[in-house]
PDB file of C-alpha atoms in Angstrom:
ATOM      1  CA  MET A   1      -0.110  -0.137   0.389  1.00  0.00           C
ATOM      2  CA  ILE A   2       1.127   3.443  -0.876  1.00  0.00           C
ATOM      3  CA  THR A   3      -0.123   6.537   1.522  1.00  0.00           C
ATOM      4  CA  CYS A   4      -0.763   9.553  -0.495  1.00  0.00           C
ATOM      5  CA  PRO A   5       1.061  12.447   0.867  1.00  0.00           C
ATOM      6  CA  ASN A   6      -1.492  14.981   0.137  1.00  0.00           C
ATOM      7  CA  CYS A   7      -4.413  13.133   1.855  1.00  0.00           C
ATOM      8  CA  ASN A   8      -3.253  10.087   3.680  1.00  0.00           C
ATOM      9  CA  HIS A   9      -5.343   8.085   1.460  1.00  0.00           C
ATOM     10  CA  LYS A  10      -4.116   4.281   1.407  1.00  0.00           C
ATOM     11  CA  ASN A  11      -3.687   3.197  -2.321  1.00  0.00           C
ATOM     12  CA  ARG A  12      -2.648   0.003  -3.729  1.00  0.00           C
ATOM     13  CA  ASP A  13       0.747  -0.366  -5.200  1.00  0.00           C
ATOM     14  CA  GLY A  14       1.057   0.513  -8.888  1.00  0.00           C
ATOM     15  CA  PHE A  15      -1.249   3.461  -8.736  1.00  0.00           C
ATOM     16  CA  LEU A  16       0.222   6.555 -10.291  1.00  0.00           C
ATOM     17  CA  PHE A  17      -2.342   8.985  -8.881  1.00  0.00           C
ATOM     18  CA  CYS A  18      -4.291   8.807  -5.576  1.00  0.00           C
ATOM     19  CA  ASP A  19      -7.457   7.031  -6.125  1.00  0.00           C
ATOM     20  CA  ASN A  20      -9.056   9.543  -3.385  1.00  0.00           C
ATOM     21  CA  CYS A  21      -7.888  13.133  -4.295  1.00  0.00           C
ATOM     22  CA  GLY A  22      -5.848  12.511  -7.852  1.00  0.00           C
ATOM     23  CA  TYR A  23      -2.511  13.545  -6.449  1.00  0.00           C
ATOM     24  CA  SER A  24       0.499  12.246  -8.495  1.00  0.00           C
ATOM     25  CA  ILE A  25       1.733   9.399  -6.109  1.00  0.00           C
ATOM     26  CA  THR A  26       4.633   8.709  -8.287  1.00  0.00           C
ATOM     27  CA  ASP A  27       6.111  12.244  -7.859  1.00  0.00           C
ATOM     28  CA  ALA A  28       5.989  11.845  -3.995  1.00  0.00           C
ATOM     29  CA  VAL A  29       6.966   8.331  -3.801  1.00  0.00           C
ATOM     30  CA  ALA A  30      10.019   8.354  -6.313  1.00  0.00           C
ATOM     31  CA  GLY A  31      10.753  12.164  -4.856  1.00  0.00           C
ATOM     32  CA  GLN A  32      11.424  13.263  -8.405  1.00  0.00           C
ATOM     33  CA  ALA A  33      11.775  17.131  -8.598  1.00  0.00           C
ATOM     34  CA  THR A  34       8.987  18.669 -10.911  1.00  0.00           C
ATOM     35  CA  ILE A  35       8.352  21.960 -12.313  1.00  0.00           C
ATOM     36  CA  PRO A  36       5.552  23.401  -9.933  1.00  0.00           C
ATOM     37  CA  THR A  37       2.148  23.676 -11.653  1.00  0.00           C
ATOM     38  CA  ARG A  38      -0.394  26.143 -10.690  1.00  0.00           C
ATOM     39  CA  ARG A  39      -3.094  23.784  -8.654  1.00  0.00           C
ATOM     40  CA  VAL A  40      -6.636  24.631  -7.856  1.00  0.00           C
ATOM     41  CA  PRO A  41      -7.508  23.671  -4.389  1.00  0.00           C
ATOM     42  CA  SER A  42      -9.675  20.367  -3.831  1.00  0.00           C
ATOM     43  CA  ASP A  43     -12.989  20.182  -2.951  1.00  0.00           C
ATOM     44  CA  PRO A  44     -14.124  16.849  -1.211  1.00  0.00           C
ATOM     45  CA  ASP A  45     -17.654  17.125  -2.862  1.00  0.00           C
ATOM     46  CA  ASP A  46     -16.230  17.058  -6.389  1.00  0.00           C
ATOM     47  CA  SER A  47     -15.898  13.428  -6.471  1.00  0.00           C
ATOM     48  CA  SER A  48     -19.559  12.871  -5.960  1.00  0.00           C
ATOM     49  CA  ALA A  49     -20.399  12.856  -9.653  1.00  0.00           C
ATOM     50  CA  LYS A  50     -22.651   9.575 -10.502  1.00  0.00           C
ATOM     51  CA  ALA A  51     -22.502   7.591 -13.450  1.00  0.00           C
ATOM     52  CA  THR A  52     -25.405   8.224 -15.604  1.00  0.00           C
ATOM     53  CA  TRP A  53     -25.172   4.783 -17.942  1.00  0.00           C
ATOM     54  CA  GLY A  54     -26.629   6.533 -20.941  1.00  0.00           C
ATOM     55  CA  SER A  55     -25.541   5.083 -24.193  1.00  0.00           C
ATOM     56  CA  ALA A  56     -22.295   4.917 -25.271  1.00  0.00           C
ATOM     57  CA  ARG A  57     -23.330   4.713 -29.072  1.00  0.00           C
ATOM     58  CA  PHE A  58     -22.891   8.045 -31.060  1.00  0.00           C
ATOM     59  CA  ARG A  59     -24.618   7.861 -34.235  1.00  0.00           C
ATOM     60  CA  GLN A  60     -23.383   9.274 -37.570  1.00  0.00           C
ATOM     61  CA  GLY A  61     -24.471  13.296 -38.141  1.00  0.00           C
ATOM     62  CA  SER A  62     -25.238  13.438 -34.360  1.00  0.00           C
ATOM     63  CA  SER A  63     -24.056  16.627 -32.479  1.00  0.00           C
ATOM     64  CA  VAL A  64     -22.100  17.096 -28.840  1.00  0.00           C
ATOM     65  CA  ILE A  65     -24.095  19.235 -26.680  1.00  0.00           C
ATOM     66  CA  LEU A  66     -22.101  20.506 -23.623  1.00  0.00           C
ATOM     67  CA  HIS A  67     -24.352  22.002 -20.881  1.00  0.00           C
ATOM     68  CA  ILE A  68     -21.617  23.857 -18.756  1.00  0.00           C
ATOM     69  CA  HIS A  69     -22.040  24.191 -14.973  1.00  0.00           C
ATOM     70  CA  GLU A  70     -23.880  27.669 -14.192  1.00  0.00           C
ATOM     71  CA  VAL A  71     -24.027  28.655 -17.750  1.00  0.00           C
ATOM     72  CA  ALA A  72     -27.600  29.157 -19.394  1.00  0.00           C
ATOM     73  CA  ASP A  73     -27.147  28.197 -23.091  1.00  0.00           C
ATOM     74  CA  PRO A  74     -25.589  24.860 -23.975  1.00  0.00           C
ATOM     75  CA  VAL A  75     -22.411  24.906 -26.567  1.00  0.00           C
ATOM     76  CA  THR A  76     -23.143  22.508 -29.615  1.00  0.00           C
ATOM     77  CA  VAL A  77     -19.998  21.146 -30.958  1.00  0.00           C
ATOM     78  CA  GLU A  78     -20.167  19.641 -34.597  1.00  0.00           C
ATOM     79  CA  PRO A  79     -18.097  16.215 -34.467  1.00  0.00           C
ATOM     80  CA  ALA A  80     -14.738  15.751 -36.022  1.00  0.00           C
ATOM     81  CA  GLN A  81     -12.106  13.015 -35.697  1.00  0.00           C
ATOM     82  CA  ARG A  82     -10.280  14.767 -32.860  1.00  0.00           C
ATOM     83  CA  ILE A  83     -11.817  17.743 -30.905  1.00  0.00           C
ATOM     84  CA  ILE A  84      -9.536  19.712 -28.467  1.00  0.00           C
ATOM     85  CA  PHE A  85     -11.016  21.117 -25.400  1.00  0.00           C
ATOM     86  CA  GLY A  86      -8.973  24.094 -23.663  1.00  0.00           C
ATOM     87  CA  ARG A  87      -8.724  27.780 -23.445  1.00  0.00           C
ATOM     88  CA  SER A  88      -7.356  30.710 -25.515  1.00  0.00           C
ATOM     89  CA  ASP A  89      -4.792  32.779 -23.800  1.00  0.00           C
ATOM     90  CA  THR A  90      -3.265  36.324 -25.143  1.00  0.00           C
ATOM     91  CA  SER A  91       0.336  35.303 -24.648  1.00  0.00           C
ATOM     92  CA  SER A  92      -0.298  32.402 -27.265  1.00  0.00           C
ATOM     93  CA  THR A  93      -1.701  32.153 -30.626  1.00  0.00           C
ATOM     94  CA  TYR A  94      -2.827  28.715 -30.207  1.00  0.00           C
ATOM     95  CA  LEU A  95      -6.698  28.234 -30.399  1.00  0.00           C
ATOM     96  CA  PRO A  96      -8.467  24.948 -28.979  1.00  0.00           C
ATOM     97  CA  ASP A  97     -11.358  23.365 -30.948  1.00  0.00           C
ATOM     98  CA  VAL A  98     -13.748  24.438 -28.115  1.00  0.00           C
ATOM     99  CA  ASP A  99     -12.700  27.440 -26.239  1.00  0.00           C
ATOM    100  CA  PHE A 100     -13.829  27.574 -22.504  1.00  0.00           C
ATOM    101  CA  SER A 101     -12.335  31.019 -21.971  1.00  0.00           C
ATOM    102  CA  PRO A 102     -15.824  32.706 -21.894  1.00  0.00           C
ATOM    103  CA  TYR A 103     -17.007  30.628 -19.044  1.00  0.00           C
ATOM    104  CA  GLY A 104     -13.763  31.342 -16.555  1.00  0.00           C
ATOM    105  CA  ALA A 105     -11.735  28.741 -17.747  1.00  0.00           C
ATOM    106  CA  LEU A 106      -8.524  30.184 -16.712  1.00  0.00           C
ATOM    107  CA  GLU A 107      -9.839  30.717 -13.008  1.00  0.00           C
ATOM    108  CA  LYS A 108     -11.148  27.190 -12.888  1.00  0.00           C
ATOM    109  CA  GLY A 109      -7.688  25.778 -13.990  1.00  0.00           C
ATOM    110  CA  VAL A 110      -8.530  24.703 -17.693  1.00  0.00           C
ATOM    111  CA  SER A 111      -5.263  24.448 -19.291  1.00  0.00           C
ATOM    112  CA  ARG A 112      -4.812  25.722 -22.981  1.00  0.00           C
ATOM    113  CA  GLN A 113      -4.875  21.989 -24.489  1.00  0.00           C
ATOM    114  CA  HIS A 114      -6.934  20.099 -21.686  1.00  0.00           C
ATOM    115  CA  ALA A 115      -8.667  17.009 -23.083  1.00  0.00           C
ATOM    116  CA  ALA A 116      -9.684  15.567 -26.458  1.00  0.00           C
ATOM    117  CA  LEU A 117     -12.809  14.045 -27.846  1.00  0.00           C
ATOM    118  CA  GLU A 118     -12.411  11.168 -30.400  1.00  0.00           C
ATOM    119  CA  ILE A 119     -14.681   9.423 -32.422  1.00  0.00           C
ATOM    120  CA  ASN A 120     -13.706   5.789 -32.713  1.00  0.00           C
ATOM    121  CA  GLU A 121     -16.327   3.930 -35.073  1.00  0.00           C
ATOM    122  CA  ASP A 122     -19.534   4.794 -33.327  1.00  0.00           C
ATOM    123  CA  THR A 123     -18.297   5.592 -30.222  1.00  0.00           C
ATOM    124  CA  LEU A 124     -16.829   9.079 -28.480  1.00  0.00           C
ATOM    125  CA  MET A 125     -13.837   8.780 -26.555  1.00  0.00           C
ATOM    126  CA  LEU A 126     -12.394  11.314 -23.799  1.00  0.00           C
ATOM    127  CA  LEU A 127      -8.941  11.768 -22.912  1.00  0.00           C
ATOM    128  CA  ASP A 128      -6.668  14.023 -20.872  1.00  0.00           C
ATOM    129  CA  VAL A 129      -3.692  15.327 -23.005  1.00  0.00           C
ATOM    130  CA  GLY A 130      -1.604  16.391 -20.110  1.00  0.00           C
ATOM    131  CA  SER A 131      -3.458  19.046 -18.512  1.00  0.00           C
ATOM    132  CA  SER A 132      -2.186  20.368 -15.239  1.00  0.00           C
ATOM    133  CA  ASN A 133      -5.252  20.048 -13.219  1.00  0.00           C
ATOM    134  CA  GLY A 134      -6.681  16.964 -14.624  1.00  0.00           C
ATOM    135  CA  THR A 135      -9.755  15.687 -16.441  1.00  0.00           C
ATOM    136  CA  PHE A 136     -12.421  13.616 -14.429  1.00  0.00           C
ATOM    137  CA  LEU A 137     -15.237  11.546 -16.127  1.00  0.00           C
ATOM    138  CA  ASN A 138     -17.843  10.866 -13.586  1.00  0.00           C
ATOM    139  CA  GLY A 139     -15.701  11.942 -11.050  1.00  0.00           C
ATOM    140  CA  GLN A 140     -12.646   9.548 -11.949  1.00  0.00           C
ATOM    141  CA  ARG A 141      -9.652  11.232 -12.928  1.00  0.00           C
ATOM    142  CA  LEU A 142      -8.232   9.937 -16.225  1.00  0.00           C
ATOM    143  CA  LEU A 143      -4.628   9.169 -16.742  1.00  0.00           C
ATOM    144  CA  PRO A 144      -3.151  10.970 -19.262  1.00  0.00           C
ATOM    145  CA  ASN A 145      -3.565   9.735 -22.846  1.00  0.00           C
ATOM    146  CA  GLN A 146      -5.695   6.965 -21.832  1.00  0.00           C
ATOM    147  CA  PRO A 147      -9.004   7.205 -23.855  1.00  0.00           C
ATOM    148  CA  ARG A 148     -11.951   6.700 -21.887  1.00  0.00           C
ATOM    149  CA  VAL A 149     -15.519   5.680 -23.542  1.00  0.00           C
ATOM    150  CA  LEU A 150     -18.028   8.642 -23.093  1.00  0.00           C
ATOM    151  CA  ARG A 151     -21.997   7.927 -22.563  1.00  0.00           C
ATOM    152  CA  ASP A 152     -24.454  10.485 -23.391  1.00  0.00           C
ATOM    153  CA  GLY A 153     -25.202  12.418 -20.004  1.00  0.00           C
ATOM    154  CA  ASP A 154     -21.796  12.028 -18.830  1.00  0.00           C
ATOM    155  CA  GLU A 155     -20.175  14.545 -16.416  1.00  0.00           C
ATOM    156  CA  VAL A 156     -16.761  15.627 -17.478  1.00  0.00           C
ATOM    157  CA  ARG A 157     -14.775  18.128 -14.990  1.00  0.00           C
ATOM    158  CA  LEU A 158     -11.735  20.279 -16.708  1.00  0.00           C
ATOM    159  CA  GLY A 159      -9.918  21.196 -13.733  1.00  0.00           C
ATOM    160  CA  LYS A 160     -12.779  22.982 -11.772  1.00  0.00           C
ATOM    161  CA  LEU A 161     -14.959  23.477 -14.796  1.00  0.00           C
ATOM    162  CA  ILE A 162     -18.103  21.071 -14.755  1.00  0.00           C
ATOM    163  CA  THR A 163     -19.908  20.287 -17.958  1.00  0.00           C
ATOM    164  CA  HIS A 164     -22.199  17.606 -18.940  1.00  0.00           C
ATOM    165  CA  ILE A 165     -22.151  16.024 -22.329  1.00  0.00           C
ATOM    166  CA  TYR A 166     -25.054  14.925 -24.357  1.00  0.00           C
ATOM    167  CA  PHE A 167     -25.543  13.283 -27.686  1.00  0.00           C
ATOM    168  CA  LYS A 168     -28.153  14.717 -30.151  1.00  0.00           C
TER     169      LYS A 168
END
């Protein structure tokens, strides 16, 4: 068992991130020096998301509807082979496919290139692309570059920005 130095949760051997708080156990255990990243404080209620068990089938011609927490109007995204979620920045010329800047992305810890949606036959896959504050699917932190199946109605959290994803 590996004890997380951040929250003292006991994790099984081989875990890279704490199962409770998402803290990188490998950095703490190995004592590796890393470049500090701006972290957003953790809230115990953030892990309360429940799986909705909606359909994983994404039909051809469908759209992705993002219902961003505390935003009245949903955002519609037309499917592409790969869609990058992130935020724009005045110090960079990079623009993500879906820009969360108008929704407080910087304050909520969204990286410039945070996560990606990929179409795999008739399924949408979500993956974290090495973000600083993590991508969470229904409360579970994703490992970087490890795709997970996305279902209709799932909660996706980018840092502290919460959105529910629907297929239409």
